[in-house]
mmCIF file of C-alpha atoms and ligand atoms in Angstrom:
data_model
loop_
_atom_site.group_PDB
_atom_site.id
_atom_site.type_symbol
_atom_site.label_atom_id
_atom_site.label_comp_id
_atom_site.label_asym_id
_atom_site.label_seq_id
_atom_site.Cartn_x
_atom_site.Cartn_y
_atom_site.Cartn_z
ATOM 1 C CA MET A 1353 -74.834 25.223 143.745
ATOM 2 C CA LEU A 1354 -75.984 22.845 141.220
ATOM 3 C CA LEU A 1355 -75.693 25.184 138.128
ATOM 4 C CA GLU A 1356 -73.921 28.429 138.249
ATOM 5 C CA ILE A 1357 -74.106 31.134 135.356
ATOM 6 C CA GLU A 1358 -71.438 33.864 136.379
ATOM 7 C CA ASN A 1359 -71.019 37.204 134.490
ATOM 8 C CA LEU A 1360 -71.883 35.454 131.526
ATOM 9 C CA LYS A 1361 -70.741 37.949 128.425
ATOM 10 C CA VAL A 1362 -71.816 35.644 125.045
ATOM 11 C CA ARG A 1363 -71.050 37.416 120.902
ATOM 12 C CA TYR A 1364 -72.528 36.641 117.879
ATOM 13 C CA GLY A 1365 -70.074 37.480 115.867
ATOM 14 C CA THR A 1366 -69.345 41.250 117.319
ATOM 15 C CA ILE A 1367 -72.873 41.685 118.760
ATOM 16 C CA GLU A 1368 -72.872 41.081 122.372
ATOM 17 C CA ALA A 1369 -75.978 39.330 123.086
ATOM 18 C CA LEU A 1370 -75.412 38.534 126.927
ATOM 19 C CA HIS A 1371 -73.695 41.301 129.289
ATOM 20 C CA GLY A 1372 -72.910 40.110 131.646
ATOM 21 C CA VAL A 1373 -75.496 37.692 132.674
ATOM 22 C CA SER A 1374 -75.167 36.089 136.882
ATOM 23 C CA PHE A 1375 -77.491 33.846 138.110
ATOM 24 C CA SER A 1376 -78.122 29.817 139.607
ATOM 25 C CA VAL A 1377 -80.216 26.929 139.840
ATOM 26 C CA ASP A 1378 -80.119 24.891 142.616
ATOM 27 C CA THR A 1379 -81.148 20.882 142.955
ATOM 28 C CA GLY A 1380 -85.031 19.951 142.726
ATOM 29 C CA GLU A 1381 -85.606 23.760 142.314
ATOM 30 C CA ILE A 1382 -87.783 25.415 139.724
ATOM 31 C CA VAL A 1383 -86.118 28.418 138.217
ATOM 32 C CA ALA A 1384 -88.085 30.515 135.556
ATOM 33 C CA LEU A 1385 -85.927 33.277 133.298
ATOM 34 C CA LEU A 1386 -88.746 35.505 132.306
ATOM 35 C CA GLY A 1387 -88.041 38.676 129.904
ATOM 36 C CA ALA A 1388 -89.447 39.763 126.704
ATOM 37 C CA ASN A 1389 -88.662 38.591 122.616
ATOM 38 C CA GLY A 1390 -85.028 39.043 122.164
ATOM 39 C CA ALA A 1391 -84.048 39.405 125.606
ATOM 40 C CA GLY A 1392 -81.365 36.538 125.047
ATOM 41 C CA LYS A 1393 -83.492 33.878 126.863
ATOM 42 C CA THR A 1394 -82.898 31.334 123.917
ATOM 43 C CA THR A 1395 -79.357 32.215 123.547
ATOM 44 C CA THR A 1396 -78.803 31.685 127.386
ATOM 45 C CA LEU A 1397 -80.440 28.043 127.668
ATOM 46 C CA HIS A 1398 -77.917 27.517 124.317
ATOM 47 C CA SER A 1399 -74.812 28.656 125.585
ATOM 48 C CA ILE A 1400 -75.674 26.696 129.411
ATOM 49 C CA MET A 1401 -75.976 23.239 126.474
ATOM 50 C CA ARG A 1402 -72.568 24.137 124.854
ATOM 51 C CA LEU A 1403 -74.481 23.967 121.420
ATOM 52 C CA PRO A 1404 -71.694 25.507 119.245
ATOM 53 C CA PRO A 1405 -72.251 28.171 116.571
ATOM 54 C CA PRO A 1406 -74.568 29.887 114.884
ATOM 55 C CA GLU A 1407 -76.911 28.266 117.496
ATOM 56 C CA ALA A 1408 -75.029 29.348 120.491
ATOM 57 C CA PRO A 1409 -72.745 32.488 120.614
ATOM 58 C CA LYS A 1410 -68.947 32.437 121.670
ATOM 59 C CA VAL A 1411 -68.193 32.852 125.660
ATOM 60 C CA VAL A 1412 -66.477 35.773 125.999
ATOM 61 C CA GLU A 1413 -65.899 36.399 129.576
ATOM 62 C CA GLY A 1414 -67.598 34.505 132.576
ATOM 63 C CA ASP A 1415 -68.269 31.012 133.524
ATOM 64 C CA ILE A 1416 -71.170 28.371 133.621
ATOM 65 C CA ARG A 1417 -70.435 25.531 135.686
ATOM 66 C CA PHE A 1418 -71.949 22.530 136.749
ATOM 67 C CA ARG A 1419 -71.282 20.939 140.332
ATOM 68 C CA GLY A 1420 -68.947 23.842 140.594
ATOM 69 C CA GLN A 1421 -66.733 22.926 137.553
ATOM 70 C CA SER A 1422 -66.402 24.675 134.516
ATOM 71 C CA ILE A 1423 -68.069 23.654 131.202
ATOM 72 C CA LEU A 1424 -66.729 25.954 129.219
ATOM 73 C CA THR A 1425 -64.724 23.017 127.003
ATOM 74 C CA THR A 1426 -67.417 20.399 127.040
ATOM 75 C CA GLU A 1427 -69.035 18.563 124.326
ATOM 76 C CA PRO A 1428 -72.966 19.568 123.988
ATOM 77 C CA TYR A 1429 -73.015 15.292 123.898
ATOM 78 C CA ASP A 1430 -71.621 14.986 127.544
ATOM 79 C CA VAL A 1431 -73.680 17.657 128.489
ATOM 80 C CA VAL A 1432 -76.461 15.183 127.855
ATOM 81 C CA ARG A 1433 -74.567 11.918 128.448
ATOM 82 C CA LYS A 1434 -72.614 12.686 131.575
ATOM 83 C CA MET A 1435 -74.409 15.771 133.701
ATOM 84 C CA ASN A 1436 -77.652 14.253 132.787
ATOM 85 C CA MET A 1437 -78.885 17.926 131.743
ATOM 86 C CA ASN A 1438 -81.288 18.099 128.560
ATOM 87 C CA LEU A 1439 -82.649 20.668 126.744
ATOM 88 C CA VAL A 1440 -86.356 21.098 125.060
ATOM 89 C CA PRO A 1441 -85.776 23.362 122.770
ATOM 90 C CA GLU A 1442 -88.157 26.161 121.120
ATOM 91 C CA GLY A 1443 -90.514 24.686 118.690
ATOM 92 C CA ARG A 1444 -90.408 21.271 120.049
ATOM 93 C CA HIS A 1445 -88.214 20.007 116.831
ATOM 94 C CA ILE A 1446 -89.069 16.553 116.997
ATOM 95 C CA PHE A 1447 -89.195 14.100 113.505
ATOM 96 C CA GLY A 1448 -92.719 14.083 112.094
ATOM 97 C CA ASN A 1449 -92.054 11.166 110.141
ATOM 98 C CA LEU A 1450 -91.402 9.229 112.682
ATOM 99 C CA THR A 1451 -93.713 7.661 115.400
ATOM 100 C CA VAL A 1452 -94.125 8.535 119.249
ATOM 101 C CA TYR A 1453 -92.137 5.118 120.310
ATOM 102 C CA GLU A 1454 -89.692 6.291 117.801
ATOM 103 C CA ASN A 1455 -88.744 9.732 118.284
ATOM 104 C CA LEU A 1456 -88.130 8.655 121.970
ATOM 105 C CA TRP A 1457 -86.741 5.574 121.425
ATOM 106 C CA ILE A 1458 -83.408 7.350 119.421
ATOM 107 C CA ALA A 1459 -82.713 9.381 122.624
ATOM 108 C CA THR A 1460 -82.270 6.517 124.411
ATOM 109 C CA THR A 1461 -79.895 5.821 121.639
ATOM 110 C CA ALA A 1462 -76.640 6.866 123.613
ATOM 111 C CA ARG A 1463 -77.821 5.575 127.190
ATOM 112 C CA THR A 1464 -74.997 2.965 128.499
ATOM 113 C CA ASP A 1465 -76.390 2.242 131.595
ATOM 114 C CA GLY A 1466 -78.864 -0.641 130.271
ATOM 115 C CA GLN A 1467 -82.054 -1.621 128.921
ATOM 116 C CA GLU A 1468 -84.028 -2.592 132.289
ATOM 117 C CA ASN A 1469 -83.634 1.208 133.067
ATOM 118 C CA ILE A 1470 -84.965 2.294 129.922
ATOM 119 C CA ASP A 1471 -88.018 -0.260 129.779
ATOM 120 C CA LYS A 1472 -88.731 2.275 133.445
ATOM 121 C CA ASP A 1473 -88.315 5.648 131.893
ATOM 122 C CA PHE A 1474 -90.623 4.460 128.807
ATOM 123 C CA GLU A 1475 -93.083 3.206 131.779
ATOM 124 C CA ARG A 1476 -92.310 6.702 133.241
ATOM 125 C CA VAL A 1477 -93.585 8.630 130.245
ATOM 126 C CA PHE A 1478 -96.566 7.180 129.351
ATOM 127 C CA SER A 1479 -97.850 7.307 132.824
ATOM 128 C CA LEU A 1480 -96.457 11.167 133.572
ATOM 129 C CA PHE A 1481 -98.471 11.037 129.734
ATOM 130 C CA PRO A 1482 -101.295 8.922 128.765
ATOM 131 C CA ARG A 1483 -101.725 11.169 125.414
ATOM 132 C CA LEU A 1484 -98.570 9.307 124.617
ATOM 133 C CA ALA A 1485 -99.008 5.975 125.341
ATOM 134 C CA GLU A 1486 -102.206 5.779 123.672
ATOM 135 C CA ARG A 1487 -100.593 7.490 120.526
ATOM 136 C CA ARG A 1488 -96.934 5.239 120.598
ATOM 137 C CA ARG A 1489 -97.709 3.854 116.791
ATOM 138 C CA GLN A 1490 -98.980 7.231 115.163
ATOM 139 C CA GLN A 1491 -96.950 9.520 113.052
ATOM 140 C CA SER A 1492 -95.966 12.937 115.415
ATOM 141 C CA GLU A 1493 -96.662 15.103 112.405
ATOM 142 C CA SER A 1494 -100.387 14.420 113.059
ATOM 143 C CA LEU A 1495 -100.518 14.716 116.981
ATOM 144 C CA SER A 1496 -101.533 18.352 118.194
ATOM 145 C CA GLY A 1497 -99.324 20.759 119.148
ATOM 146 C CA GLY A 1498 -99.766 20.373 123.110
ATOM 147 C CA GLU A 1499 -98.933 16.257 122.607
ATOM 148 C CA GLN A 1500 -95.765 17.448 119.882
ATOM 149 C CA GLN A 1501 -94.885 19.224 123.181
ATOM 150 C CA MET A 1502 -95.259 16.205 125.122
ATOM 151 C CA LEU A 1503 -93.268 14.196 122.914
ATOM 152 C CA ALA A 1504 -90.513 17.163 123.070
ATOM 153 C CA VAL A 1505 -90.448 16.838 127.190
ATOM 154 C CA GLY A 1506 -90.712 13.171 126.956
ATOM 155 C CA ARG A 1507 -87.897 12.741 124.449
ATOM 156 C CA ALA A 1508 -85.422 14.405 126.910
ATOM 157 C CA LEU A 1509 -86.503 12.051 130.138
ATOM 158 C CA MET A 1510 -85.787 9.536 127.384
ATOM 159 C CA SER A 1511 -82.057 10.890 127.378
ATOM 160 C CA LYS A 1512 -81.860 9.885 131.122
ATOM 161 C CA CYS A 1513 -82.174 13.270 132.563
ATOM 162 C CA ASP A 1514 -81.841 15.278 136.185
ATOM 163 C CA VAL A 1515 -81.713 18.350 134.358
ATOM 164 C CA ILE A 1516 -84.643 19.763 131.911
ATOM 165 C CA LEU A 1517 -84.443 23.376 130.761
ATOM 166 C CA LEU A 1518 -87.384 23.984 128.997
ATOM 167 C CA ASP A 1519 -87.342 27.117 125.911
ATOM 168 C CA GLU A 1520 -91.054 28.334 125.990
ATOM 169 C CA PRO A 1521 -92.933 25.247 126.830
ATOM 170 C CA SER A 1522 -96.784 27.151 126.859
ATOM 171 C CA MET A 1523 -95.978 28.528 122.770
ATOM 172 C CA GLY A 1524 -98.709 27.670 121.012
ATOM 173 C CA LEU A 1525 -100.625 25.530 123.560
ATOM 174 C CA ALA A 1526 -104.053 26.458 124.925
ATOM 175 C CA PRO A 1527 -104.770 27.106 128.194
ATOM 176 C CA LEU A 1528 -105.470 24.538 129.046
ATOM 177 C CA LEU A 1529 -103.087 21.971 127.603
ATOM 178 C CA MET A 1530 -100.307 24.292 128.872
ATOM 179 C CA TYR A 1531 -101.894 23.724 132.607
ATOM 180 C CA GLU A 1532 -102.032 20.011 131.589
ATOM 181 C CA LEU A 1533 -98.447 20.629 130.866
ATOM 182 C CA PHE A 1534 -97.365 22.496 134.048
ATOM 183 C CA ARG A 1535 -98.594 20.156 136.307
ATOM 184 C CA THR A 1536 -97.217 17.611 134.969
ATOM 185 C CA LEU A 1537 -93.917 19.562 134.973
ATOM 186 C CA LYS A 1538 -94.160 20.619 138.453
ATOM 187 C CA GLN A 1539 -94.862 16.622 139.210
ATOM 188 C CA LEU A 1540 -91.618 15.558 137.290
ATOM 189 C CA ASN A 1541 -90.153 18.159 140.137
ATOM 190 C CA GLU A 1542 -91.636 16.559 142.723
ATOM 191 C CA GLU A 1543 -89.847 13.123 142.372
ATOM 192 C CA GLY A 1544 -86.647 14.993 141.860
ATOM 193 C CA MET A 1545 -86.303 16.997 138.326
ATOM 194 C CA THR A 1546 -84.253 20.544 138.408
ATOM 195 C CA ILE A 1547 -85.945 22.865 136.239
ATOM 196 C CA LEU A 1548 -84.567 25.979 134.232
ATOM 197 C CA VAL A 1549 -87.664 27.374 131.821
ATOM 198 C CA VAL A 1550 -88.029 30.216 130.164
ATOM 199 C CA GLU A 1551 -90.649 31.844 129.273
ATOM 200 C CA GLN A 1552 -92.923 35.361 127.372
ATOM 201 C CA ASN A 1553 -95.612 33.993 129.941
ATOM 202 C CA ALA A 1554 -94.275 35.435 132.952
ATOM 203 C CA ARG A 1555 -97.729 34.827 135.001
ATOM 204 C CA VAL A 1556 -97.443 30.927 134.836
ATOM 205 C CA ALA A 1557 -94.174 30.590 135.059
ATOM 206 C CA LEU A 1558 -94.366 32.857 138.236
ATOM 207 C CA GLN A 1559 -96.824 30.432 139.304
ATOM 208 C CA PHE A 1560 -94.620 27.668 138.646
ATOM 209 C CA ALA A 1561 -91.138 28.440 139.838
ATOM 210 C CA HIS A 1562 -89.850 28.359 143.046
ATOM 211 C CA ARG A 1563 -87.625 31.375 142.015
ATOM 212 C CA GLY A 1564 -87.092 33.869 138.941
ATOM 213 C CA TYR A 1565 -84.968 36.346 137.201
ATOM 214 C CA VAL A 1566 -85.806 38.584 134.712
ATOM 215 C CA LEU A 1567 -83.577 39.270 131.888
ATOM 216 C CA ASP A 1568 -83.794 42.726 129.294
ATOM 217 C CA THR A 1569 -81.319 42.761 126.494
ATOM 218 C CA GLY A 1570 -79.184 40.849 127.436
ATOM 219 C CA GLN A 1571 -78.470 42.041 131.541
ATOM 220 C CA ILE A 1572 -80.870 40.271 134.676
ATOM 221 C CA VAL A 1573 -82.944 43.258 135.549
ATOM 222 C CA ALA A 1574 -85.058 41.756 138.335
ATOM 223 C CA GLU A 1575 -84.658 37.937 140.776
ATOM 224 C CA GLY A 1576 -86.024 36.816 143.773
ATOM 225 C CA PRO A 1577 -88.447 34.274 145.071
ATOM 226 C CA SER A 1578 -91.655 34.103 142.903
ATOM 227 C CA ASP A 1579 -94.327 35.508 144.933
ATOM 228 C CA LYS A 1580 -92.051 38.304 145.531
ATOM 229 C CA LEU A 1581 -91.073 38.833 142.145
ATOM 230 C CA MET A 1582 -95.135 38.736 141.736
ATOM 231 C CA GLU A 1583 -95.147 41.689 143.683
ATOM 232 C CA ASP A 1584 -92.090 43.955 142.624
ATOM 233 C CA PRO A 1585 -94.125 46.649 140.591
ATOM 234 C CA GLU A 1586 -91.491 46.784 137.702
ATOM 235 C CA VAL A 1587 -91.925 43.547 136.875
ATOM 236 C CA LYS A 1588 -95.818 43.992 137.718
ATOM 237 C CA LYS A 1589 -95.947 46.696 134.534
ATOM 238 C CA ALA A 1590 -93.460 45.751 132.278
ATOM 239 C CA TYR A 1591 -94.728 42.157 132.473
ATOM 240 C CA LEU A 1592 -97.504 40.857 134.115
ATOM 241 C CA GLY A 1593 -99.820 43.900 132.146
ATOM 242 C CA GLY A 1594 -99.979 46.166 135.095
HETATM 243 P P1 LIG B 292 -87.190 34.730 121.974
HETATM 244 O O1 LIG B 292 -88.312 35.059 123.134
HETATM 245 O O2 LIG B 292 -87.772 35.910 120.989
HETATM 246 O O3 LIG B 292 -86.712 34.195 121.086
HETATM 247 P P2 LIG B 292 -85.108 35.384 123.878
HETATM 248 O O4 LIG B 292 -84.749 36.643 124.982
HETATM 249 O O5 LIG B 292 -84.684 33.622 123.191
HETATM 250 O O6 LIG B 292 -86.226 35.572 122.476
HETATM 251 P P3 LIG B 292 -82.916 35.765 122.068
HETATM 252 O O7 LIG B 292 -83.467 34.414 121.285
HETATM 253 O O8 LIG B 292 -81.865 34.679 122.754
HETATM 254 O O9 LIG B 292 -83.491 36.239 122.930
HETATM 255 O O10 LIG B 292 -81.489 36.992 121.171
HETATM 256 C C1 LIG B 292 -80.981 37.714 121.597
HETATM 257 C C2 LIG B 292 -80.533 38.700 120.942
HETATM 258 O O11 LIG B 292 -79.240 38.035 120.016
HETATM 259 C C3 LIG B 292 -81.450 38.818 119.649
HETATM 260 O O12 LIG B 292 -80.786 40.416 119.423
HETATM 261 C C4 LIG B 292 -80.662 38.211 118.741
HETATM 262 O O13 LIG B 292 -81.492 39.040 117.465
HETATM 263 C C5 LIG B 292 -79.535 37.895 118.482
HETATM 264 N N1 LIG B 292 -79.136 36.694 117.930
HETATM 265 C C6 LIG B 292 -79.910 35.442 118.194
HETATM 266 N N2 LIG B 292 -79.752 33.988 117.682
HETATM 267 C C7 LIG B 292 -78.303 34.772 116.882
HETATM 268 C C8 LIG B 292 -77.464 34.334 116.065
HETATM 269 N N3 LIG B 292 -77.624 32.983 115.884
HETATM 270 N N4 LIG B 292 -77.080 34.851 114.679
HETATM 271 C C9 LIG B 292 -77.730 36.538 115.562
HETATM 272 N N5 LIG B 292 -77.931 36.710 116.531
HETATM 273 C C10 LIG B 292 -78.522 36.039 117.391
#
């Protein structure tokens, strides 16, 4: 298994946000982590990325393993550089005063695999997202929400990424742009990218993912292949509008 979360309990100060969460993601999969506001989805992603507090809470029990090795003591930059795993955060967090090209370039600065590979990744990002290619010299703050989301995904790819964690990628996107983004993510997956996606939009996420887990107030309450989850009466009632 590529990524295993085992009985993870985490705390912000004295407040426990995850109460023993277990799930896994295998190489080449698209896995969706679903749940309502405050369920603990972002907390889970931040814990995997090993972000320091206050973004990520303290792990008090359980383990996070990457290719069988615990990463609980791994530094966040090593999660990116050595495990080739990166997060597309909720709200994108791009540098608005920099151009599209500069935002992408910044993500490459810690790479040690040579300019040729970096150039190939620029080509890949610009072919996946032609809008970014057209706008490469534009200030990023003037991009539309959908284009900013594409840039946030592109930036993760430029860091030499094999495993991408996405936090609410559909947030604030018009339906057409949202489907365009998910189509591109599907294409990336077909080219070998492993994807863990956190979504409140359960319907869209389950159409896109191979498997899913439902998180409710810090606990996994349902799991399975996407088609089975979509037919689960409890999941239907709570997350798919009946
Ligand atoms: P949303 O979709 O609203 O972002 P979520 O499922 O991602 O929800 P989290 O943001 O992970 O949920 O929050 C899980 C719980 O942890 C919530 O009760 C939240 O208030 C709490 N929490 C999150 N971040 C912090 C923090 N920095 N300090 C204290 N508590 C926090």
